[in-house]
CSV table of C-alpha atoms in Angstrom, one decimal:
chain,number,residue,atom,x,y,z
A,22,UNK,CA,43.1,-15.8,12.4
A,23,UNK,CA,41.4,-15.6,9.0
A,24,UNK,CA,38.5,-17.7,8.2
A,25,UNK,CA,37.9,-19.9,5.1
A,26,UNK,CA,36.2,-19.5,1.8
A,27,UNK,CA,34.3,-22.6,0.8
A,28,UNK,CA,33.5,-23.0,-2.9
A,29,UNK,CA,30.4,-25.1,-2.8
A,30,UNK,CA,28.7,-26.8,-5.8
A,31,UNK,CA,24.9,-26.9,-5.8
A,32,UNK,CA,22.5,-28.9,-7.9
A,33,UNK,CA,22.0,-28.1,-11.6
A,34,UNK,CA,18.4,-29.3,-11.4
A,35,UNK,CA,17.7,-32.3,-9.3
A,36,UNK,CA,17.9,-31.5,-5.5
A,37,UNK,CA,18.8,-35.1,-4.9
A,38,UNK,CA,22.3,-34.3,-6.2
A,39,UNK,CA,23.0,-32.0,-3.2
A,40,UNK,CA,25.7,-33.7,-1.2
A,41,UNK,CA,25.5,-34.2,2.6
A,42,UNK,CA,28.9,-32.4,2.9
A,43,UNK,CA,27.7,-29.4,0.9
A,44,UNK,CA,24.6,-29.2,3.1
A,45,UNK,CA,26.7,-29.4,6.2
A,46,UNK,CA,29.1,-26.7,5.1
A,47,UNK,CA,26.3,-24.3,4.3
A,48,UNK,CA,24.7,-25.1,7.6
A,49,UNK,CA,27.8,-24.5,9.7
A,50,UNK,CA,29.6,-21.6,7.9
A,51,UNK,CA,29.0,-18.0,9.2
A,52,UNK,CA,27.4,-16.7,6.0
A,53,UNK,CA,26.8,-17.6,2.3
A,54,UNK,CA,27.7,-15.4,-0.7
A,55,UNK,CA,25.2,-16.1,-3.4
A,56,UNK,CA,24.8,-15.0,-7.1
A,57,UNK,CA,21.0,-14.7,-6.7
A,58,UNK,CA,19.8,-14.7,-3.0
A,59,UNK,CA,16.3,-15.7,-4.0
A,60,UNK,CA,17.4,-18.9,-5.8
A,61,UNK,CA,19.8,-19.8,-3.0
A,62,UNK,CA,17.1,-19.2,-0.3
A,63,UNK,CA,14.8,-21.7,-2.0
A,64,UNK,CA,17.6,-24.3,-1.8
A,65,UNK,CA,18.3,-23.4,1.9
A,66,UNK,CA,14.6,-23.5,2.8
A,67,UNK,CA,14.3,-27.0,1.2
A,68,UNK,CA,17.1,-28.3,3.4
A,69,UNK,CA,16.1,-26.2,6.5
A,70,UNK,CA,19.4,-24.3,6.5
A,71,UNK,CA,19.1,-21.0,8.4
A,72,UNK,CA,22.5,-19.5,7.5
A,73,UNK,CA,22.4,-15.8,6.5
A,74,UNK,CA,23.0,-15.0,2.8
A,75,UNK,CA,24.6,-11.9,1.2
A,76,UNK,CA,24.5,-11.0,-2.4
A,77,UNK,CA,27.6,-11.4,-4.7
A,78,UNK,CA,27.2,-11.2,-8.4
A,79,UNK,CA,28.7,-9.7,-11.5
A,80,UNK,CA,27.5,-6.2,-11.0
A,81,UNK,CA,28.5,-5.8,-7.3
A,82,UNK,CA,31.6,-8.0,-7.3
A,83,UNK,CA,34.0,-5.3,-6.4
A,84,UNK,CA,32.3,-3.7,-3.4
A,85,UNK,CA,30.7,-7.0,-2.2
A,86,UNK,CA,34.0,-8.8,-2.6
A,87,UNK,CA,35.8,-6.3,-0.4
A,88,UNK,CA,33.1,-6.7,2.3
A,89,UNK,CA,33.3,-10.4,2.2
A,90,UNK,CA,37.1,-10.3,2.3
A,91,UNK,CA,37.0,-8.1,5.4
A,92,UNK,CA,34.7,-10.5,7.2
A,93,UNK,CA,36.7,-13.6,6.3
A,94,UNK,CA,40.0,-11.8,7.4
A,95,UNK,CA,38.3,-11.1,10.7
A,96,UNK,CA,37.8,-14.9,11.2
A,97,UNK,CA,34.4,-15.7,9.7
A,98,UNK,CA,33.9,-18.5,7.2
A,99,UNK,CA,32.0,-17.9,4.0
A,100,UNK,CA,30.5,-20.4,1.5
A,101,UNK,CA,30.4,-19.2,-2.1
A,102,UNK,CA,27.5,-20.6,-4.2
A,103,UNK,CA,26.1,-19.9,-7.6
A,104,UNK,CA,22.6,-20.4,-8.9
A,105,UNK,CA,23.5,-23.9,-10.1
A,106,UNK,CA,26.6,-26.0,-10.4
A,107,UNK,CA,30.2,-25.1,-9.4
A,108,UNK,CA,30.8,-21.4,-8.6
A,109,UNK,CA,33.8,-19.6,-10.0
A,110,UNK,CA,33.6,-21.6,-13.3
A,111,UNK,CA,32.4,-19.3,-16.0
A,112,UNK,CA,31.0,-17.3,-13.1
A,113,UNK,CA,31.6,-14.1,-11.2
A,114,UNK,CA,32.9,-16.1,-8.2
A,115,UNK,CA,36.2,-16.4,-10.1
A,116,UNK,CA,37.1,-12.9,-8.9
A,117,UNK,CA,36.2,-13.6,-5.3
A,118,UNK,CA,38.4,-16.7,-5.2
A,119,UNK,CA,41.3,-14.8,-6.7
A,120,UNK,CA,40.8,-12.0,-4.2
A,121,UNK,CA,41.0,-14.5,-1.3
A,122,UNK,CA,44.2,-16.1,-2.7
A,123,UNK,CA,45.7,-12.6,-3.1
A,124,UNK,CA,45.2,-12.0,0.7
A,125,UNK,CA,46.4,-15.5,1.8
A,126,UNK,CA,42.9,-16.8,2.7
A,127,UNK,CA,42.4,-20.5,2.6
A,128,UNK,CA,40.0,-21.7,-0.1
A,129,UNK,CA,38.4,-25.1,0.1
A,130,UNK,CA,36.3,-26.9,-2.6
A,131,UNK,CA,33.1,-28.7,-1.9
A,132,UNK,CA,32.6,-30.3,-5.3
A,133,UNK,CA,29.2,-30.7,-6.9
A,134,UNK,CA,27.5,-31.1,-10.2
A,135,UNK,CA,28.8,-29.2,-13.2
A,136,UNK,CA,26.7,-28.7,-16.3
A,137,UNK,CA,29.4,-28.7,-19.0
A,138,UNK,CA,31.2,-31.9,-17.7
A,139,UNK,CA,27.8,-33.7,-17.3
A,140,UNK,CA,26.8,-32.7,-20.8
A,141,UNK,CA,30.1,-34.0,-22.3
A,142,UNK,CA,29.6,-37.3,-20.4
A,143,UNK,CA,26.1,-37.9,-22.0
A,144,UNK,CA,26.9,-36.4,-25.4
A,145,UNK,CA,28.6,-39.5,-26.9
A,146,UNK,CA,31.2,-37.2,-28.5
A,147,UNK,CA,34.9,-37.5,-27.8
A,148,UNK,CA,35.6,-36.7,-24.2
A,149,UNK,CA,39.3,-37.4,-23.7
A,150,UNK,CA,40.1,-33.8,-24.6
A,151,UNK,CA,37.7,-30.9,-24.7
A,152,UNK,CA,37.6,-27.2,-24.3
A,153,UNK,CA,34.9,-25.4,-22.3
A,154,UNK,CA,34.1,-21.9,-23.8
A,155,UNK,CA,31.1,-21.0,-21.8
A,156,UNK,CA,28.8,-18.4,-23.3
A,157,UNK,CA,30.0,-16.8,-26.6
A,158,UNK,CA,30.5,-13.0,-26.6
A,159,UNK,CA,27.3,-11.1,-27.4
A,160,UNK,CA,29.2,-8.4,-29.5
A,161,UNK,CA,29.4,-9.5,-33.1
A,162,UNK,CA,33.0,-8.6,-33.7
A,163,UNK,CA,34.2,-10.4,-30.5
A,164,UNK,CA,32.1,-13.4,-31.3
A,165,UNK,CA,33.5,-13.7,-34.9
A,166,UNK,CA,37.0,-13.3,-33.6
A,167,UNK,CA,36.6,-16.1,-31.1
A,168,UNK,CA,35.0,-18.5,-33.5
A,169,UNK,CA,37.7,-17.8,-36.1
A,170,UNK,CA,40.3,-18.7,-33.4
A,171,UNK,CA,38.5,-21.9,-32.6
A,172,UNK,CA,37.9,-23.0,-36.2
A,173,UNK,CA,41.0,-25.3,-36.3
A,174,UNK,CA,40.6,-26.6,-32.7
A,175,UNK,CA,40.6,-30.4,-32.7
A,176,UNK,CA,39.3,-30.9,-29.2
A,177,UNK,CA,35.6,-31.2,-28.6
A,178,UNK,CA,34.0,-27.8,-28.0
A,179,UNK,CA,31.5,-27.0,-25.3
A,180,UNK,CA,29.3,-23.9,-25.1
A,181,UNK,CA,26.5,-22.7,-22.9
A,182,UNK,CA,23.6,-20.9,-24.6
A,183,UNK,CA,20.3,-19.2,-23.5
A,184,UNK,CA,17.1,-20.2,-25.3
A,185,UNK,CA,16.5,-16.8,-26.9
A,186,UNK,CA,20.0,-16.9,-28.6
A,187,UNK,CA,20.2,-20.6,-29.5
A,188,UNK,CA,19.2,-20.3,-33.2
A,189,UNK,CA,21.6,-17.4,-33.8
A,190,UNK,CA,24.4,-19.3,-32.2
A,191,UNK,CA,23.7,-22.4,-34.2
A,192,UNK,CA,23.8,-20.3,-37.4
A,193,UNK,CA,27.1,-18.6,-36.3
A,194,UNK,CA,28.7,-22.0,-35.5
A,195,UNK,CA,27.7,-23.4,-38.9
A,196,UNK,CA,29.1,-20.3,-40.7
A,197,UNK,CA,32.3,-20.5,-38.8
A,198,UNK,CA,32.9,-24.3,-38.7
A,199,UNK,CA,30.9,-25.9,-41.4
A,200,UNK,CA,28.7,-28.9,-40.7
A,201,UNK,CA,29.8,-31.0,-37.7
A,202,UNK,CA,28.4,-33.5,-35.3
A,203,UNK,CA,26.6,-31.8,-32.4
A,204,UNK,CA,24.8,-32.8,-29.2
A,205,UNK,CA,22.2,-30.3,-27.9
A,206,UNK,CA,21.9,-31.0,-24.2
A,207,UNK,CA,19.0,-29.4,-22.4
A,208,UNK,CA,17.7,-29.2,-18.8
A,209,UNK,CA,20.2,-31.5,-17.3
A,210,UNK,CA,18.9,-33.6,-14.4
A,211,UNK,CA,15.5,-31.9,-14.7
A,212,UNK,CA,12.2,-33.4,-15.7
A,213,UNK,CA,12.6,-32.5,-19.4
A,214,UNK,CA,16.3,-33.4,-19.8
A,215,UNK,CA,17.1,-34.2,-23.4
A,216,UNK,CA,20.2,-35.1,-25.4
A,217,UNK,CA,19.7,-34.5,-29.1
A,218,UNK,CA,22.4,-35.9,-31.4
A,219,UNK,CA,22.4,-34.1,-34.7
A,220,UNK,CA,24.6,-31.9,-36.9
A,221,UNK,CA,24.9,-28.2,-37.1
A,222,UNK,CA,23.2,-28.0,-40.4
A,223,UNK,CA,20.3,-30.2,-39.3
A,224,UNK,CA,20.0,-28.2,-36.0
A,225,UNK,CA,19.8,-24.9,-37.9
A,226,UNK,CA,16.9,-26.3,-40.0
A,227,UNK,CA,15.2,-27.9,-37.0
A,228,UNK,CA,15.3,-24.8,-34.8
A,229,UNK,CA,14.5,-22.2,-37.5
A,230,UNK,CA,11.4,-20.4,-36.1
A,231,UNK,CA,11.1,-22.9,-33.3
A,232,UNK,CA,10.2,-21.6,-29.8
A,233,UNK,CA,12.6,-23.1,-27.3
A,234,UNK,CA,12.9,-23.0,-23.5
A,235,UNK,CA,15.5,-24.0,-21.0
A,236,UNK,CA,19.3,-23.6,-20.8
A,237,UNK,CA,21.4,-25.5,-23.4
A,238,UNK,CA,24.8,-27.0,-23.5
A,239,UNK,CA,26.2,-27.4,-27.0
A,240,UNK,CA,28.8,-30.1,-27.4
A,241,UNK,CA,30.4,-29.9,-30.8
A,242,UNK,CA,32.9,-32.2,-32.5
A,243,UNK,CA,36.3,-30.5,-33.0
A,244,UNK,CA,38.0,-30.0,-36.3
A,245,UNK,CA,39.6,-32.9,-38.1
A,246,UNK,CA,43.3,-33.1,-37.3
A,247,UNK,CA,45.5,-32.3,-40.2
A,248,UNK,CA,47.4,-35.3,-41.3
A,249,UNK,CA,50.8,-35.3,-43.1
A,250,UNK,CA,52.2,-38.3,-44.9
A,251,UNK,CA,55.9,-38.8,-44.3
A,252,UNK,CA,58.0,-40.9,-46.6
A,253,UNK,CA,61.0,-42.8,-45.3
A,254,UNK,CA,63.4,-40.4,-47.0
A,255,UNK,CA,61.6,-37.5,-45.3
A,256,UNK,CA,62.0,-39.1,-41.9
A,257,UNK,CA,65.6,-39.9,-42.5
A,258,UNK,CA,66.3,-36.3,-43.6
A,259,UNK,CA,64.7,-35.1,-40.3
A,260,UNK,CA,66.8,-37.5,-38.3
A,261,UNK,CA,70.0,-36.4,-40.0
A,262,UNK,CA,69.1,-32.7,-39.3
A,263,UNK,CA,68.6,-33.6,-35.6
A,264,UNK,CA,71.9,-35.5,-35.6
A,265,UNK,CA,73.7,-32.5,-37.1
A,266,UNK,CA,72.2,-30.4,-34.3
A,267,UNK,CA,73.9,-32.6,-31.8
A,268,UNK,CA,71.5,-35.4,-31.1
A,269,UNK,CA,72.7,-39.0,-31.1
A,270,UNK,CA,71.6,-41.3,-33.9
A,271,UNK,CA,69.4,-43.4,-31.7
A,272,UNK,CA,67.5,-40.4,-30.2
A,273,UNK,CA,67.4,-38.7,-33.6
A,274,UNK,CA,65.7,-41.8,-35.1
A,275,UNK,CA,63.3,-42.1,-32.2
A,276,UNK,CA,62.3,-38.4,-32.5
A,277,UNK,CA,61.8,-38.7,-36.3
A,278,UNK,CA,59.8,-41.8,-35.7
A,279,UNK,CA,57.5,-40.1,-33.2
A,280,UNK,CA,57.0,-37.1,-35.6
A,281,UNK,CA,56.5,-39.2,-38.7
A,282,UNK,CA,54.6,-42.2,-37.4
A,283,UNK,CA,57.2,-44.5,-39.1
A,284,UNK,CA,59.1,-47.2,-37.3
A,285,UNK,CA,62.2,-46.2,-35.4
A,286,UNK,CA,64.1,-49.3,-36.6
A,287,UNK,CA,63.5,-48.5,-40.3
A,288,UNK,CA,64.7,-44.9,-39.8
A,289,UNK,CA,67.7,-46.0,-37.8
A,290,UNK,CA,68.8,-48.6,-40.4
A,291,UNK,CA,68.5,-46.0,-43.2
A,292,UNK,CA,70.3,-43.4,-41.2
A,293,UNK,CA,73.2,-45.8,-40.5
A,294,UNK,CA,73.3,-47.2,-44.0
A,295,UNK,CA,72.2,-50.7,-42.9
A,296,UNK,CA,69.5,-50.9,-45.6
A,297,UNK,CA,71.8,-49.9,-48.5
A,298,UNK,CA,71.1,-46.2,-48.2
A,299,UNK,CA,68.0,-44.0,-48.7
C-alpha cells in the first residue's frame, strides 16, 4: 500500500508559528523532502526532530521526484517542506504534488504561514479579491508581456521580490501601471517586520540608490474598474434584445437591470409600456 505525501507549512520567520501538528508530522513521517536541507535541518534541530532529510529543489526536481515517488509507492510517508511558508505555492514542490496525484498517491495538507496572504492581510489594501503573481520573470520581454497583461487587472496584485531587484521592479511597475497605492511588506513575522504604505512613484524616489535587505512582498492596488453609464432607453433596448432572443419579459428586465445598474421595475414598466413608452 502506498504511503502519503504531507505538504507541510513552515514558519516564514517566527518559529513560534510552527504548529504542533506540523511538528508531529515531521517527527513521525519516514523522511522529509526539503528545498534547502541546511535551512530545514536548522528548523528540525530547534524542535529536536531527528527525521532524515532528502534534497528536492528546482534543479533536481525530475530525478529527486522519481526517487521520492518510488519510496512513497513502496509504503513510506514523506513530508514536503520549503524554506519558509507553504510548499508547492510558487515553489518547485508543485511538480512533486502533481506527480503524486498522477500516480494515485494520497496528498494531505498541514497548513502553515503563507507570506503573500499574510502581507495582504496587513497591507490595508482591498483583500476581497486579489491575484498572487509571485516573482516577476527575469527576462525583459517576458516581464513586459506579463505586466501588459496585468495592466487592466482590477484585483489587488501581489508580487514577491528579492532586495537586489526591488528598485528595478518598482520602476517597471510604475512604467506599466502608472502611479498606484502600494504596500511594501518586509521581513514578515521577523524582528524588522515593516509595512510601508506609499505609492509607486513615491517608492521609486525613496528607493533610488538605497541599499535594501530582506525579502519583500509588494501589494499593489488594482486598476480602476471601467464604468459605463446606462440610460433607461439603453437598458430597455437591451431587455428587448433579450426578449427577442427568447427570454421572458421579467427575466429580460432583471438581466438588463443587473447589467445596467438600473432598477428592474423601471425597465419592466418601460418594456411593457406602463410608463407611456421609452
